[in-house]
Amino acid sequence: MTPIKYVSKVDLTKSGDQHPGVHNRWHPDVPSFATIKPGETVKIECLDWTGNQIKNDDCADDLRNVDLTRIHYLSGPFDIEGAEPGDCLVIELKDVQPLERRPWGYCGVFHKENGGGFLEKFYPECAKAIFDFEGIYATSRHIPHVKFAGLVHPGLMGTAPSPEILKEWNSRESELKEKHQHQHETEVALLPEEKNCHAGSATGDLLAKIGREGARTVPGRPEHGGNCDIKNLSRGSKCYFPVHVKGAKFSIGDLHFSQGDGEISFCGAIEMAGVVTLSASIIKGGVEKLKLKSPMYVPGEVANHYGPSRYLTFEGFSVDEHGDQKFLCLTTAYRQCCIRAIEYLRRFGYNDYQIYLFLSTAPIEGHIAGVVDVPNACTTLGIPMDIFDFDIRPEAEVKKLDMGNCAFVSGASHAVTFDFDKLEKK
């Protein structure tokens, strides 16, 4: 049997910008790193999304100081032989695994002044948890008494934009920032930035051009996919992408061992370095045939097998923590689900930052329950009860356990609970 060919490998001793086979901007002129033939199965190694900035230790200084202009070091881009604009690129994920030489991953809460997260107004400080991989399972010394199977997946896959699509991205995101930034404390859009732009083997004027024009990799975008963080897009899945440039220039990265729906802490999955085994094929003229205006996928057979009756599920509605009524706001509703889960799980001895990290990494199920009953949208957040080694059912007798702590910034003093009941209506 012929060994599967590697088309990309990474060096865990080097930062992302020292790798010629990775990049952190979307641009049609990023040089292709290798070519994949249709039907060929290949292996692609990927850095963790920060390019080796985070360490396996009990301090969150590295996360507090992470440089967010140096993120999403994607492996690629890869030319798919024969792909032309208007085609559909089909990627079949045959396997996704941690690197044997790095059997651990991490999750973090970014500081409010450096990235923030879904619950940043309640938890503005920085925290980190390290997870060890034991076969298909993950455990953490920072969030004890929990063990769950990973649904390993790439958080980010996409094809390169055409010059016209890139111009459209930059135009609409610039307009959004101009209109709405004054209403928000955090960035509403991350526009092109030359600082720490890395475009594989590009140097000189080409690198400068990509820095001036290239789209940041933080958001997913409808025309090509990108950073979508879909936890069920795991082994065995087939993914369908529009092709906009010759060769498609496919890229992949931001691998996760496990993630809860929503990836709520932003650094919100078990981030890892890993290896993807995949094959590519082409549907000629597939954009028109399939009416493919954004990617779609068919999930694989691999899934978490926690019984549907074994989830403890919290509801959230479009009424915020101040009691202010919103109109069919799913963001508000899902945030309320998270708050309800935090209030419930702290009864067993966890502090709020541990629960925040747990909700980001464990295989929680988030769903939209209703969007038609004005004014309140309803969302749900389900926690599989069997991943704990104690009973969390509502009927269970509560016994507070010594849960230790997650990793914080050295010398920092942190409030680890937030009293939502003391909030007053605005």
Coordinates of C-alpha atoms in Angstrom, one line a residue:
M1 CA 0.0 0.0 0.0
T2 CA 1.4 3.4 -1.0
P3 CA 1.8 5.8 1.9
I4 CA -0.5 8.9 1.8
K5 CA 1.5 11.9 0.5
Y6 CA 2.0 14.9 2.7
V7 CA 1.6 18.1 0.7
S8 CA 2.4 20.3 3.8
K9 CA 4.2 19.9 7.1
V10 CA 4.7 22.4 10.0
D11 CA 7.6 23.0 12.4
L12 CA 6.3 23.4 16.0
T13 CA 9.5 25.2 17.0
K14 CA 8.9 28.0 14.6
S15 CA 6.4 30.9 14.5
G16 CA 3.7 30.9 11.8
D17 CA 5.5 33.6 9.8
Q18 CA 8.5 31.4 9.4
H19 CA 6.5 28.9 7.3
P20 CA 6.4 29.3 3.5
G21 CA 3.4 27.0 3.3
V22 CA 1.0 29.0 5.4
H23 CA -0.7 32.4 5.2
N24 CA -2.9 34.7 7.3
R25 CA -4.7 36.8 4.7
W26 CA -7.2 36.1 1.9
H27 CA -6.0 37.4 -1.5
P28 CA -6.0 35.9 -5.0
D29 CA -2.2 36.7 -5.3
V30 CA -1.1 34.6 -2.3
P31 CA 1.4 32.1 -4.0
S32 CA 0.1 28.6 -4.2
F33 CA 2.2 26.1 -2.1
A34 CA 1.4 22.8 -3.8
T35 CA -1.0 21.1 -6.2
I36 CA -3.5 18.4 -5.4
K37 CA -4.9 16.2 -8.2
P38 CA -8.6 15.4 -8.2
G39 CA -9.2 12.0 -6.5
E40 CA -5.8 12.1 -4.8
T41 CA -5.8 11.6 -1.0
V42 CA -3.3 13.8 0.8
K43 CA -2.2 14.8 4.3
I44 CA -1.9 18.4 5.4
E45 CA -0.4 19.5 8.7
C46 CA -1.7 22.7 10.3
L47 CA -0.4 25.0 13.0
D48 CA -2.7 26.0 15.8
W49 CA -4.4 29.2 14.8
T50 CA -2.0 31.5 16.7
G51 CA 1.1 30.0 15.0
N52 CA 2.7 28.5 18.2
Q53 CA 2.1 31.6 20.5
I54 CA 0.4 29.6 23.3
K55 CA 2.3 27.3 25.8
N56 CA 1.3 24.3 27.8
D57 CA 1.6 25.8 31.3
D58 CA -0.5 27.2 34.2
C59 CA -0.2 30.9 33.4
A60 CA -2.3 32.9 31.0
D61 CA 0.3 35.6 30.3
D62 CA 0.8 34.2 26.7
L63 CA -2.9 34.5 26.0
R64 CA -3.2 38.0 27.5
N65 CA -0.3 39.1 25.2
V66 CA -1.3 37.2 22.1
D67 CA -0.8 39.2 18.9
L68 CA -4.1 39.1 17.1
T69 CA -2.5 40.4 13.9
R70 CA -0.7 37.1 13.8
I71 CA -3.5 34.6 13.7
H72 CA -5.2 32.0 11.5
Y73 CA -2.0 30.7 10.0
L74 CA -3.7 28.6 7.3
S75 CA -2.0 25.8 5.4
G76 CA -2.0 26.5 1.7
P77 CA -3.1 27.7 -0.6
F78 CA -3.3 24.6 -2.6
D79 CA -4.1 24.5 -6.3
I80 CA -6.6 21.8 -7.3
E81 CA -5.7 20.7 -10.7
G82 CA -8.3 21.6 -13.3
A83 CA -10.4 23.9 -11.1
E84 CA -11.7 27.0 -12.9
P85 CA -13.9 29.9 -11.8
G86 CA -17.5 28.8 -11.8
D87 CA -16.7 25.2 -10.7
C88 CA -17.6 23.7 -7.4
L89 CA -14.7 22.3 -5.3
V90 CA -15.7 19.2 -3.3
I91 CA -13.4 18.5 -0.2
E92 CA -13.9 15.2 1.5
L93 CA -12.5 15.2 5.1
K94 CA -11.2 11.6 5.6
D95 CA -9.6 12.3 9.0
V96 CA -8.6 15.1 11.3
Q97 CA -6.2 14.3 14.2
P98 CA -3.9 16.1 16.7
L99 CA -0.2 15.8 15.8
E100 CA 1.4 12.9 17.7
R101 CA 4.2 15.2 18.7
R102 CA 1.7 17.6 20.3
P103 CA -1.0 15.7 22.2
W104 CA -2.6 18.7 23.9
G105 CA -4.6 21.8 23.1
Y106 CA -5.9 24.9 24.8
C107 CA -8.9 27.2 25.2
G108 CA -8.9 30.7 26.4
V109 CA -10.9 33.8 27.4
F110 CA -9.3 36.8 25.8
H111 CA -8.9 40.0 27.8
K112 CA -11.6 42.6 26.9
E113 CA -8.9 44.9 25.5
N114 CA -7.4 42.2 23.3
G115 CA -10.1 40.3 21.5
G116 CA -12.8 39.9 24.2
G117 CA -15.5 37.3 23.7
F118 CA -19.2 36.6 23.8
L119 CA -19.5 37.3 27.5
E120 CA -16.8 40.0 27.8
K121 CA -18.9 42.5 29.7
F122 CA -19.2 40.1 32.5
Y123 CA -15.8 38.4 32.2
P124 CA -13.3 41.0 31.0
E125 CA -10.2 39.2 32.3
C126 CA -8.0 36.6 30.6
A127 CA -8.1 32.9 31.5
K128 CA -6.7 29.7 29.9
A129 CA -7.3 26.0 30.2
I130 CA -5.0 23.2 28.8
F131 CA -6.5 20.0 27.6
D132 CA -4.7 16.6 27.3
F133 CA -5.8 14.2 24.6
E134 CA -6.2 10.5 25.6
G135 CA -7.3 8.8 22.4
I136 CA -10.7 10.1 21.4
Y137 CA -11.1 11.9 24.8
A138 CA -10.1 15.2 26.3
T139 CA -9.5 16.1 30.0
S140 CA -8.2 19.2 31.6
R141 CA -6.3 19.9 34.8
H142 CA -7.9 23.3 34.8
I143 CA -11.5 22.1 34.5
P144 CA -11.6 18.8 36.6
H145 CA -14.3 16.1 36.8
V146 CA -15.1 16.4 33.1
K147 CA -14.1 14.0 30.2
F148 CA -15.6 14.0 26.7
A149 CA -15.0 12.6 23.3
G150 CA -13.7 15.1 20.7
L151 CA -15.6 15.8 17.5
V152 CA -12.3 16.9 15.7
H153 CA -12.8 19.4 12.9
P154 CA -11.2 22.3 11.0
G155 CA -12.6 25.6 12.1
L156 CA -11.6 27.2 8.8
M157 CA -11.6 26.1 5.2
G158 CA -12.1 28.2 2.1
T159 CA -11.2 29.1 -1.5
A160 CA -9.4 32.3 -2.6
P161 CA -11.5 35.3 -3.6
S162 CA -11.3 36.8 -7.0
P163 CA -10.1 40.5 -7.2
E164 CA -13.7 41.5 -7.6
I165 CA -15.0 39.6 -4.6
L166 CA -12.1 40.8 -2.5
K167 CA -13.0 44.4 -3.4
E168 CA -16.6 43.7 -2.4
W169 CA -15.5 42.3 1.0
N170 CA -13.4 45.3 1.8
S171 CA -16.1 47.7 0.6
R172 CA -18.9 46.3 2.6
E173 CA -16.8 45.8 5.8
S174 CA -15.4 49.3 5.6
E175 CA -18.9 50.7 5.2
L176 CA -20.1 48.7 8.2
K177 CA -17.2 50.0 10.3
E178 CA -17.8 53.6 9.3
K179 CA -21.5 53.4 10.1
H180 CA -21.5 51.4 13.3
Q181 CA -18.1 51.4 15.1
H182 CA -19.2 54.4 17.3
Q183 CA -21.9 52.2 18.8
H184 CA -19.6 49.4 19.9
E185 CA -16.6 49.1 22.3
T186 CA -15.0 46.3 20.3
E187 CA -14.2 46.2 16.6
V188 CA -17.1 45.6 14.3
A189 CA -14.8 44.6 11.4
L190 CA -11.1 44.0 11.0
L191 CA -10.0 45.8 7.8
P192 CA -6.8 45.0 5.8
E193 CA -3.6 45.6 7.8
E194 CA 0.0 45.3 6.6
K195 CA 1.3 44.6 10.0
N196 CA 2.3 41.0 10.4
C197 CA 0.8 40.0 7.1
H198 CA 2.2 36.7 6.0
A199 CA 1.5 35.3 2.5
G200 CA 3.6 32.2 2.2
S201 CA 6.5 32.7 -0.1
A202 CA 5.5 36.3 -1.1
T203 CA 8.0 39.0 -0.4
G204 CA 8.7 42.6 -1.3
D205 CA 6.1 44.5 -3.4
L206 CA 3.8 41.5 -3.6
L207 CA 3.7 41.0 0.1
A208 CA 3.1 44.7 0.6
K209 CA 0.2 44.6 -1.9
I210 CA -1.4 41.6 -0.1
G211 CA -1.0 43.4 3.2
R212 CA -2.8 46.5 1.9
E213 CA -5.6 44.6 0.2
G214 CA -5.9 41.2 1.8
A215 CA -8.9 40.4 3.8
R216 CA -8.4 39.3 7.4
T217 CA -9.3 35.7 8.2
V218 CA -11.3 36.3 11.4
P219 CA -14.8 36.2 9.9
G220 CA -16.4 33.7 7.6
R221 CA -17.8 35.1 4.4
P222 CA -20.6 33.8 2.2
E223 CA -18.7 33.7 -1.1
H224 CA -16.1 31.2 0.0
G225 CA -16.6 29.9 3.6
G226 CA -13.6 30.7 5.7
N227 CA -13.7 30.9 9.5
C228 CA -17.1 29.3 10.2
D229 CA -16.3 27.0 13.2
I230 CA -18.9 24.4 12.5
K231 CA -18.3 21.6 15.0
N232 CA -20.2 18.9 13.0
L233 CA -18.0 19.4 10.0
S234 CA -15.8 16.5 11.1
R235 CA -14.4 13.3 9.7
G236 CA -16.3 11.9 6.7
S237 CA -17.9 15.2 5.8
K238 CA -18.1 16.5 2.3
C239 CA -17.8 20.2 1.8
Y240 CA -18.8 22.2 -1.4
F241 CA -17.1 25.5 -2.2
P242 CA -17.5 28.0 -5.0
V243 CA -14.3 28.4 -7.1
H244 CA -13.4 32.0 -8.0
V245 CA -9.8 31.8 -9.3
K246 CA -7.9 29.3 -11.4
G247 CA -6.9 26.3 -9.2
A248 CA -9.3 27.3 -6.5
K249 CA -6.4 28.1 -4.1
F250 CA -7.9 26.1 -1.2
S251 CA -6.7 26.7 2.4
I252 CA -7.4 25.0 5.7
G253 CA -6.5 25.5 9.3
D254 CA -7.7 26.5 12.8
L255 CA -8.1 22.9 13.9
H256 CA -10.3 22.0 16.9
F257 CA -10.3 18.9 19.0
S258 CA -13.8 19.8 20.4
Q259 CA -16.1 22.8 20.4
G260 CA -19.4 23.9 21.9
D261 CA -21.9 25.4 19.5
G262 CA -21.1 29.2 19.2
E263 CA -17.4 28.9 20.2
I264 CA -18.4 31.6 22.8
S265 CA -15.1 32.6 24.3
F266 CA -13.7 33.5 20.8
C267 CA -10.5 31.4 21.6
G268 CA -13.4 29.1 22.2
A269 CA -12.6 25.6 21.1
I270 CA -9.9 23.2 22.1
E271 CA -7.4 24.7 19.7
M272 CA -4.7 22.4 18.4
A273 CA -2.0 21.7 15.9
G274 CA -3.0 18.7 13.8
V275 CA -3.1 16.8 10.5
V276 CA -5.9 16.6 8.0
T277 CA -6.4 13.8 5.5
L278 CA -8.5 14.8 2.6
S279 CA -9.3 14.4 -1.1
A280 CA -10.6 16.9 -3.6
S281 CA -12.9 16.6 -6.6
I282 CA -14.5 19.1 -9.0
I283 CA -18.0 19.6 -10.2
K284 CA -17.6 21.5 -13.5
G285 CA -19.9 24.5 -13.7
G286 CA -21.1 23.6 -10.2
V287 CA -21.8 27.2 -9.1
E288 CA -24.6 27.5 -11.6
K289 CA -25.7 23.8 -11.5
L290 CA -26.0 23.9 -7.7
K291 CA -27.0 27.6 -7.3
L292 CA -24.0 27.7 -5.0
K293 CA -23.8 31.2 -3.6
S294 CA -22.2 30.0 -0.3
P295 CA -20.6 26.7 0.8
M296 CA -22.7 23.8 1.9
Y297 CA -21.7 20.4 3.4
V298 CA -22.9 16.9 4.2
P299 CA -21.8 15.8 7.7
G300 CA -19.9 12.6 8.1
E301 CA -20.9 9.5 10.2
V302 CA -18.8 10.6 13.1
A303 CA -20.8 12.3 15.9
N304 CA -21.0 12.5 19.7
H305 CA -23.3 9.8 20.9
Y306 CA -24.8 11.3 24.0
G307 CA -28.5 10.2 24.2
P308 CA -31.0 13.0 23.6
S309 CA -32.6 12.4 27.0
R310 CA -29.2 13.0 28.6
Y311 CA -28.9 16.7 27.9
L312 CA -29.7 19.3 30.5
T313 CA -31.0 22.1 28.3
F314 CA -31.4 25.8 29.1
E315 CA -33.6 28.3 27.3
G316 CA -32.8 31.9 26.4
F317 CA -35.0 34.7 25.1
S318 CA -34.6 38.2 23.6
V319 CA -34.6 39.9 26.9
D320 CA -31.2 40.9 28.1
E321 CA -29.6 40.8 31.6
H322 CA -30.9 44.3 32.3
G323 CA -34.4 43.3 31.5
D324 CA -34.4 45.3 28.3
Q325 CA -36.6 43.9 25.6
K326 CA -35.0 43.2 22.2
F327 CA -36.8 42.3 19.0
L328 CA -36.2 38.7 17.8
C329 CA -32.5 39.0 18.8
L330 CA -30.8 35.6 18.7
T331 CA -27.6 36.9 20.1
T332 CA -29.3 38.2 23.2
A333 CA -31.2 34.9 23.5
Y334 CA -28.1 32.7 23.3
R335 CA -26.2 34.9 25.7
Q336 CA -29.0 34.3 28.2
C337 CA -28.7 30.6 27.7
C338 CA -25.0 30.8 28.6
I339 CA -25.7 32.9 31.7
R340 CA -28.3 30.4 32.9
A341 CA -25.8 27.5 32.5
I342 CA -23.1 29.5 34.4
E343 CA -25.5 30.2 37.3
Y344 CA -26.5 26.5 37.4
L345 CA -23.0 24.9 37.2
R346 CA -21.4 27.1 39.7
R347 CA -23.5 25.4 42.3
F348 CA -21.1 22.4 42.1
G349 CA -18.0 24.3 42.8
Y350 CA -16.8 25.6 39.4
N351 CA -16.0 29.3 39.1
D352 CA -17.4 31.4 36.3
Y353 CA -14.3 31.4 34.2
Q354 CA -14.0 27.6 34.3
I355 CA -17.7 27.3 33.2
Y356 CA -17.1 29.8 30.4
L357 CA -14.2 27.8 29.1
F358 CA -16.2 24.6 29.5
L359 CA -19.1 25.9 27.5
S360 CA -16.7 26.9 24.7
T361 CA -15.0 23.4 24.5
A362 CA -17.5 20.7 25.5
P363 CA -19.9 19.3 22.9
I364 CA -22.8 21.4 24.0
E365 CA -25.7 21.7 21.6
G366 CA -27.0 25.1 20.7
H367 CA -30.2 25.5 18.7
I368 CA -32.6 28.1 17.4
A369 CA -36.0 27.1 18.8
G370 CA -38.2 29.8 17.5
V371 CA -38.0 33.1 15.5
V372 CA -41.7 33.8 14.8
D373 CA -43.2 34.6 18.1
V374 CA -42.6 38.4 18.3
P375 CA -40.9 39.9 20.1
N376 CA -38.9 37.0 21.6
A377 CA -36.7 34.6 19.7
C378 CA -35.9 31.5 21.7
T379 CA -32.7 29.6 21.7
T380 CA -31.5 26.5 23.7
L381 CA -28.2 25.3 25.0
G382 CA -27.9 21.6 25.9
I383 CA -25.2 20.2 28.1
P384 CA -24.5 16.4 27.9
M385 CA -24.8 15.3 31.6
D386 CA -22.7 12.1 31.1
I387 CA -19.4 13.9 30.6
F388 CA -19.3 14.8 34.3
D389 CA -18.1 12.2 36.9
F390 CA -20.8 13.4 39.3
D391 CA -24.6 13.9 39.0
I392 CA -25.7 17.4 37.6
R393 CA -29.4 16.5 37.2
P394 CA -31.8 19.0 38.8
E395 CA -32.9 16.2 41.2
A396 CA -29.3 15.5 42.4
E397 CA -28.1 16.5 45.8
V398 CA -25.6 19.3 45.3
K399 CA -22.1 18.6 46.8
K400 CA -19.6 21.3 46.1
L401 CA -16.3 19.9 45.0
D402 CA -12.8 21.3 45.0
M403 CA -12.5 22.4 41.4
G404 CA -9.1 24.1 41.5
N405 CA -8.9 26.9 39.0
C406 CA -8.1 27.7 35.4
A407 CA -4.9 29.6 34.5
F408 CA -4.9 33.3 35.0
V409 CA -2.4 36.1 34.2
S410 CA 0.4 36.2 36.7
G411 CA -0.1 38.6 39.6
A412 CA -3.7 39.4 38.6
S413 CA -6.6 39.4 41.0
H414 CA -9.8 38.1 39.5
A415 CA -13.5 38.1 40.6
V416 CA -14.6 34.6 39.6
T417 CA -18.4 35.1 39.9
F418 CA -20.7 37.7 38.5
D419 CA -23.9 38.5 40.3
F420 CA -26.5 38.8 37.5
D421 CA -29.3 39.3 40.0
K422 CA -27.9 42.7 41.0
L423 CA -28.1 44.1 37.5
E424 CA -30.7 46.8 37.2
K425 CA -32.8 47.7 34.2
K426 CA -31.2 50.4 32.2

